[in-house]
């Protein structure tokens, strides 16, 4: 049972969250921040406190596992508001996430990844700005491998 409402310290109500989750244009925390004239980080920090998710305000794009990027298509990442980061010591996939309330997509992630996913809250703008570079790198390296295979003699 939920004992606290994320953002209630800023005047966010349960009805506000229902509205934020029901709309599908923006990640719910980002939408709420705009509606309530708050900083998205404030909402994410509150969500993290209530649900136990860590919050990061930076991403080291050089540490992102490209094999994870290849398992989650860009359109799915955009719909889920996520960026795959790494595999944790216990085998869980760490996902940068700006909207942990997009539960309808969780089944698709489970099907693709075959393991537990853990969210790390990250502001949406940071995730969105990383998508082009990370997905371009993942596809470029895949293209390099295909080019190498095509040029290799068959034995």
PDB file of C-alpha atoms in Angstrom:
ATOM      1  CA  UNK A   1       0.000   0.000   0.000  1.00  0.00           C
ATOM      2  CA  UNK A   2       1.282   3.443  -0.912  1.00  0.00           C
ATOM      3  CA  UNK A   3       1.853   5.462   2.249  1.00  0.00           C
ATOM      4  CA  UNK A   4       3.084   8.654   0.605  1.00  0.00           C
ATOM      5  CA  UNK A   5       2.359  10.421  -2.643  1.00  0.00           C
ATOM      6  CA  UNK A   6       5.467  11.415  -4.594  1.00  0.00           C
ATOM      7  CA  UNK A   7       5.635  15.184  -4.740  1.00  0.00           C
ATOM      8  CA  UNK A   8       3.013  15.809  -2.063  1.00  0.00           C
ATOM      9  CA  UNK A   9       5.517  18.097  -0.379  1.00  0.00           C
ATOM     10  CA  UNK A  10       5.147  20.264  -3.499  1.00  0.00           C
ATOM     11  CA  UNK A  11       1.354  20.116  -3.611  1.00  0.00           C
ATOM     12  CA  UNK A  12       1.083  17.127  -5.958  1.00  0.00           C
ATOM     13  CA  UNK A  13      -2.013  15.017  -5.287  1.00  0.00           C
ATOM     14  CA  UNK A  14      -3.056  11.475  -6.152  1.00  0.00           C
ATOM     15  CA  UNK A  15      -5.445  12.936  -8.746  1.00  0.00           C
ATOM     16  CA  UNK A  16      -2.508  14.815 -10.310  1.00  0.00           C
ATOM     17  CA  UNK A  17      -0.621  11.530 -10.674  1.00  0.00           C
ATOM     18  CA  UNK A  18      -3.643   9.826 -12.196  1.00  0.00           C
ATOM     19  CA  UNK A  19      -3.844  12.592 -14.779  1.00  0.00           C
ATOM     20  CA  UNK A  20      -0.087  12.520 -15.423  1.00  0.00           C
ATOM     21  CA  UNK A  21      -0.028   8.758 -15.948  1.00  0.00           C
ATOM     22  CA  UNK A  22      -3.167   8.793 -18.130  1.00  0.00           C
ATOM     23  CA  UNK A  23      -1.695  11.255 -20.618  1.00  0.00           C
ATOM     24  CA  UNK A  24       0.788   9.623 -22.982  1.00  0.00           C
ATOM     25  CA  UNK A  25       2.559  12.561 -24.578  1.00  0.00           C
ATOM     26  CA  UNK A  26       5.199  13.252 -21.917  1.00  0.00           C
ATOM     27  CA  UNK A  27       6.760  11.137 -19.180  1.00  0.00           C
ATOM     28  CA  UNK A  28       4.491  11.468 -16.123  1.00  0.00           C
ATOM     29  CA  UNK A  29       7.100  13.188 -13.892  1.00  0.00           C
ATOM     30  CA  UNK A  30       7.950  15.676 -16.653  1.00  0.00           C
ATOM     31  CA  UNK A  31       4.263  16.397 -17.312  1.00  0.00           C
ATOM     32  CA  UNK A  32       3.627  16.921 -13.598  1.00  0.00           C
ATOM     33  CA  UNK A  33       6.611  19.212 -13.265  1.00  0.00           C
ATOM     34  CA  UNK A  34       5.298  21.359 -16.124  1.00  0.00           C
ATOM     35  CA  UNK A  35       1.733  21.408 -14.790  1.00  0.00           C
ATOM     36  CA  UNK A  36       2.842  22.310 -11.254  1.00  0.00           C
ATOM     37  CA  UNK A  37       5.661  24.647 -12.369  1.00  0.00           C
ATOM     38  CA  UNK A  38       8.279  22.514 -10.634  1.00  0.00           C
ATOM     39  CA  UNK A  39      11.685  21.230 -11.611  1.00  0.00           C
ATOM     40  CA  UNK A  40      11.484  17.661 -12.975  1.00  0.00           C
ATOM     41  CA  UNK A  41      14.377  16.682 -10.686  1.00  0.00           C
ATOM     42  CA  UNK A  42      12.263  17.597  -7.660  1.00  0.00           C
ATOM     43  CA  UNK A  43       9.519  15.215  -8.796  1.00  0.00           C
ATOM     44  CA  UNK A  44      11.991  12.449  -9.665  1.00  0.00           C
ATOM     45  CA  UNK A  45      13.718  12.815  -6.302  1.00  0.00           C
ATOM     46  CA  UNK A  46      10.377  12.453  -4.555  1.00  0.00           C
ATOM     47  CA  UNK A  47       9.452   9.414  -6.689  1.00  0.00           C
ATOM     48  CA  UNK A  48      12.814   7.892  -5.780  1.00  0.00           C
ATOM     49  CA  UNK A  49      12.217   8.425  -2.069  1.00  0.00           C
ATOM     50  CA  UNK A  50       8.743   6.878  -2.151  1.00  0.00           C
ATOM     51  CA  UNK A  51       9.562   3.908  -4.400  1.00  0.00           C
ATOM     52  CA  UNK A  52      13.228   3.366  -3.561  1.00  0.00           C
ATOM     53  CA  UNK A  53      14.727   4.269  -6.942  1.00  0.00           C
ATOM     54  CA  UNK A  54      18.125   5.990  -7.059  1.00  0.00           C
ATOM     55  CA  UNK A  55      18.401   9.312  -8.915  1.00  0.00           C
ATOM     56  CA  UNK A  56      21.235  10.293 -11.245  1.00  0.00           C
ATOM     57  CA  UNK A  57      21.678  13.675 -12.805  1.00  0.00           C
ATOM     58  CA  UNK A  58      24.485  12.639 -15.153  1.00  0.00           C
ATOM     59  CA  UNK A  59      25.167   9.692 -17.445  1.00  0.00           C
ATOM     60  CA  UNK A  60      28.562   8.411 -18.547  1.00  0.00           C
ATOM     61  CA  UNK A  61      27.715   7.413 -22.106  1.00  0.00           C
ATOM     62  CA  UNK A  62      31.068   5.675 -22.509  1.00  0.00           C
ATOM     63  CA  UNK A  63      30.057   3.024 -19.948  1.00  0.00           C
ATOM     64  CA  UNK A  64      26.812   1.997 -21.640  1.00  0.00           C
ATOM     65  CA  UNK A  65      26.781  -1.633 -22.783  1.00  0.00           C
ATOM     66  CA  UNK A  66      26.171  -1.621 -26.533  1.00  0.00           C
ATOM     67  CA  UNK A  67      24.867  -5.218 -26.483  1.00  0.00           C
ATOM     68  CA  UNK A  68      21.956  -4.009 -24.338  1.00  0.00           C
ATOM     69  CA  UNK A  69      21.216  -1.203 -26.779  1.00  0.00           C
ATOM     70  CA  UNK A  70      20.890  -3.763 -29.561  1.00  0.00           C
ATOM     71  CA  UNK A  71      18.270  -5.689 -27.554  1.00  0.00           C
ATOM     72  CA  UNK A  72      15.973  -2.698 -27.102  1.00  0.00           C
ATOM     73  CA  UNK A  73      14.956  -0.874 -30.294  1.00  0.00           C
ATOM     74  CA  UNK A  74      15.020   2.905 -30.197  1.00  0.00           C
ATOM     75  CA  UNK A  75      11.233   3.211 -30.589  1.00  0.00           C
ATOM     76  CA  UNK A  76      10.684   0.965 -27.556  1.00  0.00           C
ATOM     77  CA  UNK A  77      13.255   2.940 -25.555  1.00  0.00           C
ATOM     78  CA  UNK A  78      11.463   6.153 -26.473  1.00  0.00           C
ATOM     79  CA  UNK A  79       8.011   4.770 -25.590  1.00  0.00           C
ATOM     80  CA  UNK A  80       9.335   3.424 -22.280  1.00  0.00           C
ATOM     81  CA  UNK A  81      11.397   6.574 -21.547  1.00  0.00           C
ATOM     82  CA  UNK A  82      14.466   4.432 -20.854  1.00  0.00           C
ATOM     83  CA  UNK A  83      18.092   4.004 -21.798  1.00  0.00           C
ATOM     84  CA  UNK A  84      19.745   0.649 -21.070  1.00  0.00           C
ATOM     85  CA  UNK A  85      22.905   1.227 -19.057  1.00  0.00           C
ATOM     86  CA  UNK A  86      24.564  -1.961 -17.861  1.00  0.00           C
ATOM     87  CA  UNK A  87      24.121  -5.370 -16.294  1.00  0.00           C
ATOM     88  CA  UNK A  88      24.433  -5.365 -12.503  1.00  0.00           C
ATOM     89  CA  UNK A  89      26.491  -7.914 -10.569  1.00  0.00           C
ATOM     90  CA  UNK A  90      23.359 -10.006  -9.925  1.00  0.00           C
ATOM     91  CA  UNK A  91      22.389 -10.063 -13.612  1.00  0.00           C
ATOM     92  CA  UNK A  92      19.714  -7.354 -13.427  1.00  0.00           C
ATOM     93  CA  UNK A  93      19.608  -4.841 -16.276  1.00  0.00           C
ATOM     94  CA  UNK A  94      20.053  -1.250 -15.090  1.00  0.00           C
ATOM     95  CA  UNK A  95      17.856   1.176 -16.996  1.00  0.00           C
ATOM     96  CA  UNK A  96      18.002   4.952 -16.899  1.00  0.00           C
ATOM     97  CA  UNK A  97      14.325   5.837 -16.696  1.00  0.00           C
ATOM     98  CA  UNK A  98      12.387   9.080 -16.668  1.00  0.00           C
ATOM     99  CA  UNK A  99       8.955   7.484 -16.178  1.00  0.00           C
ATOM    100  CA  UNK A 100       8.763   4.312 -14.060  1.00  0.00           C
ATOM    101  CA  UNK A 101       4.966   4.382 -14.406  1.00  0.00           C
ATOM    102  CA  UNK A 102       4.918   3.113 -18.014  1.00  0.00           C
ATOM    103  CA  UNK A 103       4.138  -0.377 -16.761  1.00  0.00           C
ATOM    104  CA  UNK A 104       2.433  -1.494 -19.982  1.00  0.00           C
ATOM    105  CA  UNK A 105       5.879  -1.665 -21.570  1.00  0.00           C
ATOM    106  CA  UNK A 106       7.430  -3.763 -18.793  1.00  0.00           C
ATOM    107  CA  UNK A 107       6.200  -7.036 -20.358  1.00  0.00           C
ATOM    108  CA  UNK A 108       7.939  -6.172 -23.641  1.00  0.00           C
ATOM    109  CA  UNK A 109      11.179  -5.393 -21.788  1.00  0.00           C
ATOM    110  CA  UNK A 110      10.940  -8.665 -19.847  1.00  0.00           C
ATOM    111  CA  UNK A 111      10.388 -10.584 -23.101  1.00  0.00           C
ATOM    112  CA  UNK A 112      13.403  -8.994 -24.765  1.00  0.00           C
ATOM    113  CA  UNK A 113      15.823  -9.023 -21.839  1.00  0.00           C
ATOM    114  CA  UNK A 114      14.837 -12.230 -19.988  1.00  0.00           C
ATOM    115  CA  UNK A 115      15.907 -10.794 -16.648  1.00  0.00           C
ATOM    116  CA  UNK A 116      14.979  -8.396 -13.869  1.00  0.00           C
ATOM    117  CA  UNK A 117      15.168  -4.686 -14.706  1.00  0.00           C
ATOM    118  CA  UNK A 118      16.129  -2.021 -12.187  1.00  0.00           C
ATOM    119  CA  UNK A 119      15.320   1.625 -12.721  1.00  0.00           C
ATOM    120  CA  UNK A 120      17.631   4.514 -12.067  1.00  0.00           C
ATOM    121  CA  UNK A 121      15.708   7.772 -12.340  1.00  0.00           C
ATOM    122  CA  UNK A 122      17.220  10.267 -14.760  1.00  0.00           C
ATOM    123  CA  UNK A 123      15.673  13.492 -16.118  1.00  0.00           C
ATOM    124  CA  UNK A 124      14.000  12.915 -19.475  1.00  0.00           C
ATOM    125  CA  UNK A 125      16.023  15.532 -21.358  1.00  0.00           C
ATOM    126  CA  UNK A 126      19.243  13.739 -20.402  1.00  0.00           C
ATOM    127  CA  UNK A 127      17.961  10.373 -21.639  1.00  0.00           C
ATOM    128  CA  UNK A 128      16.481  11.850 -24.831  1.00  0.00           C
ATOM    129  CA  UNK A 129      19.707  13.658 -25.650  1.00  0.00           C
ATOM    130  CA  UNK A 130      21.664  10.389 -25.281  1.00  0.00           C
ATOM    131  CA  UNK A 131      19.464   8.303 -27.602  1.00  0.00           C
ATOM    132  CA  UNK A 132      20.848   9.552 -30.967  1.00  0.00           C
ATOM    133  CA  UNK A 133      24.494   9.062 -30.023  1.00  0.00           C
ATOM    134  CA  UNK A 134      24.091   5.729 -28.237  1.00  0.00           C
ATOM    135  CA  UNK A 135      21.870   4.145 -30.866  1.00  0.00           C
ATOM    136  CA  UNK A 136      24.034   5.470 -33.713  1.00  0.00           C
ATOM    137  CA  UNK A 137      27.125   3.966 -32.065  1.00  0.00           C
ATOM    138  CA  UNK A 138      25.397   0.623 -31.527  1.00  0.00           C
ATOM    139  CA  UNK A 139      24.251   0.475 -35.153  1.00  0.00           C
ATOM    140  CA  UNK A 140      27.597   1.681 -36.457  1.00  0.00           C
ATOM    141  CA  UNK A 141      29.431  -1.073 -34.609  1.00  0.00           C
ATOM    142  CA  UNK A 142      26.884  -3.628 -35.920  1.00  0.00           C
ATOM    143  CA  UNK A 143      27.450  -2.294 -39.449  1.00  0.00           C
ATOM    144  CA  UNK A 144      31.215  -2.609 -38.970  1.00  0.00           C
ATOM    145  CA  UNK A 145      30.823  -6.265 -38.010  1.00  0.00           C
ATOM    146  CA  UNK A 146      28.568  -6.949 -41.016  1.00  0.00           C
ATOM    147  CA  UNK A 147      31.002  -5.190 -43.336  1.00  0.00           C
ATOM    148  CA  UNK A 148      33.839  -7.299 -41.940  1.00  0.00           C
ATOM    149  CA  UNK A 149      31.837 -10.494 -42.397  1.00  0.00           C
ATOM    150  CA  UNK A 150      30.897  -9.566 -45.960  1.00  0.00           C
ATOM    151  CA  UNK A 151      34.531  -8.897 -46.830  1.00  0.00           C
ATOM    152  CA  UNK A 152      35.786 -12.124 -45.228  1.00  0.00           C
ATOM    153  CA  UNK A 153      36.474 -15.026 -47.593  1.00  0.00           C
ATOM    154  CA  UNK A 154      34.228 -18.063 -47.218  1.00  0.00           C
ATOM    155  CA  UNK A 155      36.043 -21.280 -46.359  1.00  0.00           C
TER     156      UNK A 155
END
